[in-house]
Short mmCIF file of C-alpha atoms in Angstrom, two decimals:
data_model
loop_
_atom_site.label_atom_id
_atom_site.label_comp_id
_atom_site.label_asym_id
_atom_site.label_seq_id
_atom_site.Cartn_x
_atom_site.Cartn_y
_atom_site.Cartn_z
CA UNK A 1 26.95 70.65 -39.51
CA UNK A 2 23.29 70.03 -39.11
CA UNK A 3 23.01 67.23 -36.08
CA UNK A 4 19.80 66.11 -34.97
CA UNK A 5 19.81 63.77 -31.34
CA UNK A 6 17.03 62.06 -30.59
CA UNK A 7 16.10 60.49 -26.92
CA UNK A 8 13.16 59.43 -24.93
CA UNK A 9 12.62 55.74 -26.63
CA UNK A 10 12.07 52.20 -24.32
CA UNK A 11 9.47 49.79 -23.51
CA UNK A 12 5.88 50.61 -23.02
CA UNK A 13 2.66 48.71 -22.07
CA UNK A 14 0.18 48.92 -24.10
CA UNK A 15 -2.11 51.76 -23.41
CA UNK A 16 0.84 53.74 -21.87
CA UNK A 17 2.87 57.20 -22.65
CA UNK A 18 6.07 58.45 -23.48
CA UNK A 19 7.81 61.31 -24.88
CA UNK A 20 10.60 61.62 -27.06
CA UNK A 21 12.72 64.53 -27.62
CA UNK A 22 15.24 65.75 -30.08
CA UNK A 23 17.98 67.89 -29.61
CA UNK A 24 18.86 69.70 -32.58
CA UNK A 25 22.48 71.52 -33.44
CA UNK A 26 24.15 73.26 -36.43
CA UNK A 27 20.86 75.38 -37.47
CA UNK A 28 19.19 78.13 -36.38
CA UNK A 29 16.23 75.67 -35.09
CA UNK A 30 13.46 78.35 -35.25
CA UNK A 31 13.67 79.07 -39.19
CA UNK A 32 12.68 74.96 -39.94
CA UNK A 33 9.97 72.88 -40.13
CA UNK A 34 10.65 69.69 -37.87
CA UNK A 35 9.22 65.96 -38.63
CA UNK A 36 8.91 62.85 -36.90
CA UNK A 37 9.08 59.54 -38.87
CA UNK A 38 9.03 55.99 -37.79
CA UNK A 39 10.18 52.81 -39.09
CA UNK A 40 8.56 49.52 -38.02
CA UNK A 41 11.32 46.70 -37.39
CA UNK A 42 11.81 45.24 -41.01
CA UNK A 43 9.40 48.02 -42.31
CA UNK A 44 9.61 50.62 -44.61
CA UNK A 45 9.30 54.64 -43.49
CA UNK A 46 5.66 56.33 -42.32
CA UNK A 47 5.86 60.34 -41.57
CA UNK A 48 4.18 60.63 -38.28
CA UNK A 49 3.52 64.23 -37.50
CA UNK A 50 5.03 68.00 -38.68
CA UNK A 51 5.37 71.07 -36.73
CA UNK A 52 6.21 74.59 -38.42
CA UNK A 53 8.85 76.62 -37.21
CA UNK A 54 7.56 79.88 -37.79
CA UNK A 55 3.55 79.99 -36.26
CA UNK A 56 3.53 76.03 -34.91
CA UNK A 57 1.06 74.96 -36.95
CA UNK A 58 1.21 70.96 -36.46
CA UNK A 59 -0.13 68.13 -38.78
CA UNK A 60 -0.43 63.97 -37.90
CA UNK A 61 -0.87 60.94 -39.42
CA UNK A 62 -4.06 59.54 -39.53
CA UNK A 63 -2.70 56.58 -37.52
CA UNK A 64 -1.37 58.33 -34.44
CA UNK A 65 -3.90 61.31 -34.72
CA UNK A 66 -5.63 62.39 -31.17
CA UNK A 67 -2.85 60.20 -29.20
CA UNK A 68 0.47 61.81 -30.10
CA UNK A 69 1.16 65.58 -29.76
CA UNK A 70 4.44 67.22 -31.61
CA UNK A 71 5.67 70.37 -30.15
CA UNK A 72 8.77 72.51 -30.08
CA UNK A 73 10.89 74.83 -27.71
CA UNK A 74 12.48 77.31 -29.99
CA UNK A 75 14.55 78.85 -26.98
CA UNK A 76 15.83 75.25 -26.61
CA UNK A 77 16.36 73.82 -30.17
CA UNK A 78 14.28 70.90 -29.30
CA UNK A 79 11.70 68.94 -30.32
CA UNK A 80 9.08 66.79 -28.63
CA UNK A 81 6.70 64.11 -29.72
CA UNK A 82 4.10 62.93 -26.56
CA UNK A 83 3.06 59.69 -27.74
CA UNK A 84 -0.47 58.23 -25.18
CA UNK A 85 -2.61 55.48 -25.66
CA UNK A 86 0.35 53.40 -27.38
CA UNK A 87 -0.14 50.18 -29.31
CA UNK A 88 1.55 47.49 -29.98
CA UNK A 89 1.37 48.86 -34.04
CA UNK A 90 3.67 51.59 -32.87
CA UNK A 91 6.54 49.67 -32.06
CA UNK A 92 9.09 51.59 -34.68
CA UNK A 93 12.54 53.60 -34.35
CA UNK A 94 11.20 56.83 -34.19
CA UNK A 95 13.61 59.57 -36.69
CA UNK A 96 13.21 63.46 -36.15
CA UNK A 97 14.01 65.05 -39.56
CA UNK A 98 14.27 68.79 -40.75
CA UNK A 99 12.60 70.31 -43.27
CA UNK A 100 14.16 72.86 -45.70
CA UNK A 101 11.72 75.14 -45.33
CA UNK A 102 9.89 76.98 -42.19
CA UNK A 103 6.35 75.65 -42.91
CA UNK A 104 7.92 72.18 -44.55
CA UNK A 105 9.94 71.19 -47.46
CA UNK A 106 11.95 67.65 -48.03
CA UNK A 107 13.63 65.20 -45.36
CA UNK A 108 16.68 67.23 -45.48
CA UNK A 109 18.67 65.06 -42.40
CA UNK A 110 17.77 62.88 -39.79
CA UNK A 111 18.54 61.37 -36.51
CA UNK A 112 20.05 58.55 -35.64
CA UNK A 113 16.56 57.20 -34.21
CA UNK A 114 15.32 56.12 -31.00
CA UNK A 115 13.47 52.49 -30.45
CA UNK A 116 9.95 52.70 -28.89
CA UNK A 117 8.90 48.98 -28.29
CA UNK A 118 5.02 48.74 -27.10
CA UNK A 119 4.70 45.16 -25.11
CA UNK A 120 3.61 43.62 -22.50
CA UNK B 1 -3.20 56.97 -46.34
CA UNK B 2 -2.19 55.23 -49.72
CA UNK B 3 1.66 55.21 -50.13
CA UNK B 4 3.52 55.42 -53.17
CA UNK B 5 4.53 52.53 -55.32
CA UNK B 6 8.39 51.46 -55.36
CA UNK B 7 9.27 47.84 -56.21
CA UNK B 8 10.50 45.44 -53.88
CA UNK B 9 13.82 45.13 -55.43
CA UNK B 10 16.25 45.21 -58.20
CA UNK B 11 19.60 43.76 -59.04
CA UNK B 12 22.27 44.87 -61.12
CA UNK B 13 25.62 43.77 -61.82
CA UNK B 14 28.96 46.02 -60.15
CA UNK B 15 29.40 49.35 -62.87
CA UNK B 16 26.13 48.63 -64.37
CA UNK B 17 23.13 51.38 -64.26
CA UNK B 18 19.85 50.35 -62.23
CA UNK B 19 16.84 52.64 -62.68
CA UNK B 20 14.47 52.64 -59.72
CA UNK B 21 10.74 53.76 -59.91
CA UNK B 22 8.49 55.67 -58.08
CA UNK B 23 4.65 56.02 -59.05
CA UNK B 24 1.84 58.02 -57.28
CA UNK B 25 -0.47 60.17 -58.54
CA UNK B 26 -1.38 63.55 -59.65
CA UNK B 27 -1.41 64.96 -56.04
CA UNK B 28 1.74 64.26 -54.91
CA UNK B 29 4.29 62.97 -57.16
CA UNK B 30 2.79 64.55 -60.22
CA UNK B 31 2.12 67.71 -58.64
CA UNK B 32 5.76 68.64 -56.79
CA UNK B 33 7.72 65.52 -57.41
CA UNK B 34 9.50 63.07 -55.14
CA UNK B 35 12.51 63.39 -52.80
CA UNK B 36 15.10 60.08 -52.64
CA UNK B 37 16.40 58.44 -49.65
CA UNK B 38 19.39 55.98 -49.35
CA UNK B 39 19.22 53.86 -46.14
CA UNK B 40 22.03 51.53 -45.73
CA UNK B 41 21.41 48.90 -42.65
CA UNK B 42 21.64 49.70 -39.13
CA UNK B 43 21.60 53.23 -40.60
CA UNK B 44 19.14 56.58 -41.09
CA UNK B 45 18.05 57.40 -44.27
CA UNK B 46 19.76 60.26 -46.01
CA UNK B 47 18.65 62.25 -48.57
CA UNK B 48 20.43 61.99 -51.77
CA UNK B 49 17.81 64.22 -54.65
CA UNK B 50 15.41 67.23 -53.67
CA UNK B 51 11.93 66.69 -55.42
CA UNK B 52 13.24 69.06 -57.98
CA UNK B 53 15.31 66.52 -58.70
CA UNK B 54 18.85 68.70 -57.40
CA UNK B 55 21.52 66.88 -54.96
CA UNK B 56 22.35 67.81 -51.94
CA UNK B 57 26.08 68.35 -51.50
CA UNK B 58 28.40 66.09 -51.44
CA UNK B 59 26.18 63.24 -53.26
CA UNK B 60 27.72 61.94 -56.03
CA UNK B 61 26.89 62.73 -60.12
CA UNK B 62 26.06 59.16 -60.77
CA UNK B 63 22.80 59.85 -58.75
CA UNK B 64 20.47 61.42 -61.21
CA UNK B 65 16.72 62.03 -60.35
CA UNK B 66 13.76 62.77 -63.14
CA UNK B 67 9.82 62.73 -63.52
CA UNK B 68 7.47 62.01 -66.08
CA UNK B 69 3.91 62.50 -64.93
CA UNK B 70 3.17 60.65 -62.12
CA UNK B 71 6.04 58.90 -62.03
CA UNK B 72 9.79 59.71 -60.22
CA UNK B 73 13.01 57.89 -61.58
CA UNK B 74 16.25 57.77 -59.99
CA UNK B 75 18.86 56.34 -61.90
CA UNK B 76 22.06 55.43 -60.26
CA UNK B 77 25.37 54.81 -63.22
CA UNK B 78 28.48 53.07 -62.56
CA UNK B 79 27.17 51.08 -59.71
CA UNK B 80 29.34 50.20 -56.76
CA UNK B 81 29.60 48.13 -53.94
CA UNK B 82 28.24 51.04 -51.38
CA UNK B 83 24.97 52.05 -53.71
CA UNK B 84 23.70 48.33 -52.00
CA UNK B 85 20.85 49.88 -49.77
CA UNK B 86 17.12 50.49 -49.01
CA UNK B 87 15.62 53.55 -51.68
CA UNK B 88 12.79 55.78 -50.62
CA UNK B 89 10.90 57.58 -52.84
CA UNK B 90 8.70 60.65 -50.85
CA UNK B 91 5.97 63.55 -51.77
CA UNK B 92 4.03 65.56 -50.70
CA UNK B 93 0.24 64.94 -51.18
CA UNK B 94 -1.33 68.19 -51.44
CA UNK B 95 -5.19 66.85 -51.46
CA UNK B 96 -4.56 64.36 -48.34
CA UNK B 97 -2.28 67.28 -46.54
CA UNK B 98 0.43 64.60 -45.54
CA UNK B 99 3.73 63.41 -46.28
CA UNK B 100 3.83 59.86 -48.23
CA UNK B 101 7.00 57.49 -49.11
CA UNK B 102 7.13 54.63 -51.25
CA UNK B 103 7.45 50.89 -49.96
CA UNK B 104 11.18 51.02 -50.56
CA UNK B 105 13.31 49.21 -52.71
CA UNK B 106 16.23 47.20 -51.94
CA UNK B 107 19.19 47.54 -55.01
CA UNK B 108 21.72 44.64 -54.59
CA UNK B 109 25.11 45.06 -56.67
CA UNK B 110 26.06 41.22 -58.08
#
């Protein structure tokens, strides 16, 4: 059974950093193309960022590119997403997802979600 | 980063069908289809049609998924209590390189 754990979420100022991390089970991690995706309180769902599980290859949202950096440890079967510069517009629960493929694919299961509130 | 359009919501009465809608253009939903979420409150979305419109295992038959053009349909028979929850429609957008969802529509069962 795929299970996907995600940590790492809290309140931020604005203009600071965190990371979030997701510990993945039930998979063999390398072979899948991980996702972030957030969910502004009362909102609907906005893909943040990819990463590829075979070369790494990583792709953003316009909104969070140059502050946030996805990344992977393979030998760990986690996933990472360093968020910097945080606003107050990235308040959201923050889902990892898998992919069904190694370079992508649909939103095959998710996380329960971690909370990043951005306030001072 | 234009989204796809879902709308807001839809009602149907208990064992009735609902059809919910999903429009974006040739680039995305046109071009490889959409994938359906289910998010029930409090919960994480779970995906209940690929975009080639197959189920996952273990979601039920009376979730059926379909395209015409630029336009994704799931259709949802025999409504029950449960089916009550947020739908997300999502594609791929091959021109913008990124992932897009729909707006989301909430399906109460009266």
């Amino acid at each position: 059974e795929v299970q996907l754990l995600e940590s790492g979420g809290g309140l931020v100022q604005p203009g600071g950093s965190l990371r979030l991390s997701c510990a993945a089970s039930g998979f063999t991690f390398s072979n899948y193309a991980m996702r972030w995706v957030r969910q502004a309180p009362g909102k609907g769902l906005e893909w943040v960022s990819t990463i590829s599980g075979s070369d790494g290859s990583t792709y953003y949202a316009d909104s969070v590119k140059g502050r946030f950096t996805i990344s992977r440890d393979n030998s760990k079967n986690t996933l990472y997403l360093q968020m910097n510069s945080l606003r107050a517009e990235d308040t959201a629960v923050y889902y990892c997802a898998k992919g069904t493929s190694y370079s992508g694919g649909d939103f095959d299961s998710w996380g329960q979600g971690t909370l990043v509130t951005v306030s001072s | 980063q234009a989204g796809l359009t879902q709308p807001p919501s839809v009602s149907k009465g208990l064992r009735q069908t609902a059809t919910l809608t999903c429009t974006g253009n040739s680039n995305n939903v046109g071009n490889q289809g959409a994938a359906w979420l289910q998010q029930h409150q409090g919960h994480p979305p779970k995906i209940i049609s690929y975009r080639d419109n197959n189920r996952p295992s273990g979601i039920s038959e009376r979730f059926s998924a379909s395209r015409s053009g630029n336009t994704a349909s799931l259709t949802i028979t025999g409504l029950q209590p449960e089916d009550e929850a947020d739908y997300y429609c999502s594609a791929w957008d091959s021109s913008l390189s990124v992932w897009v969802f729909g707006g989301g529509t909430k399906l109460t069962v009266i």
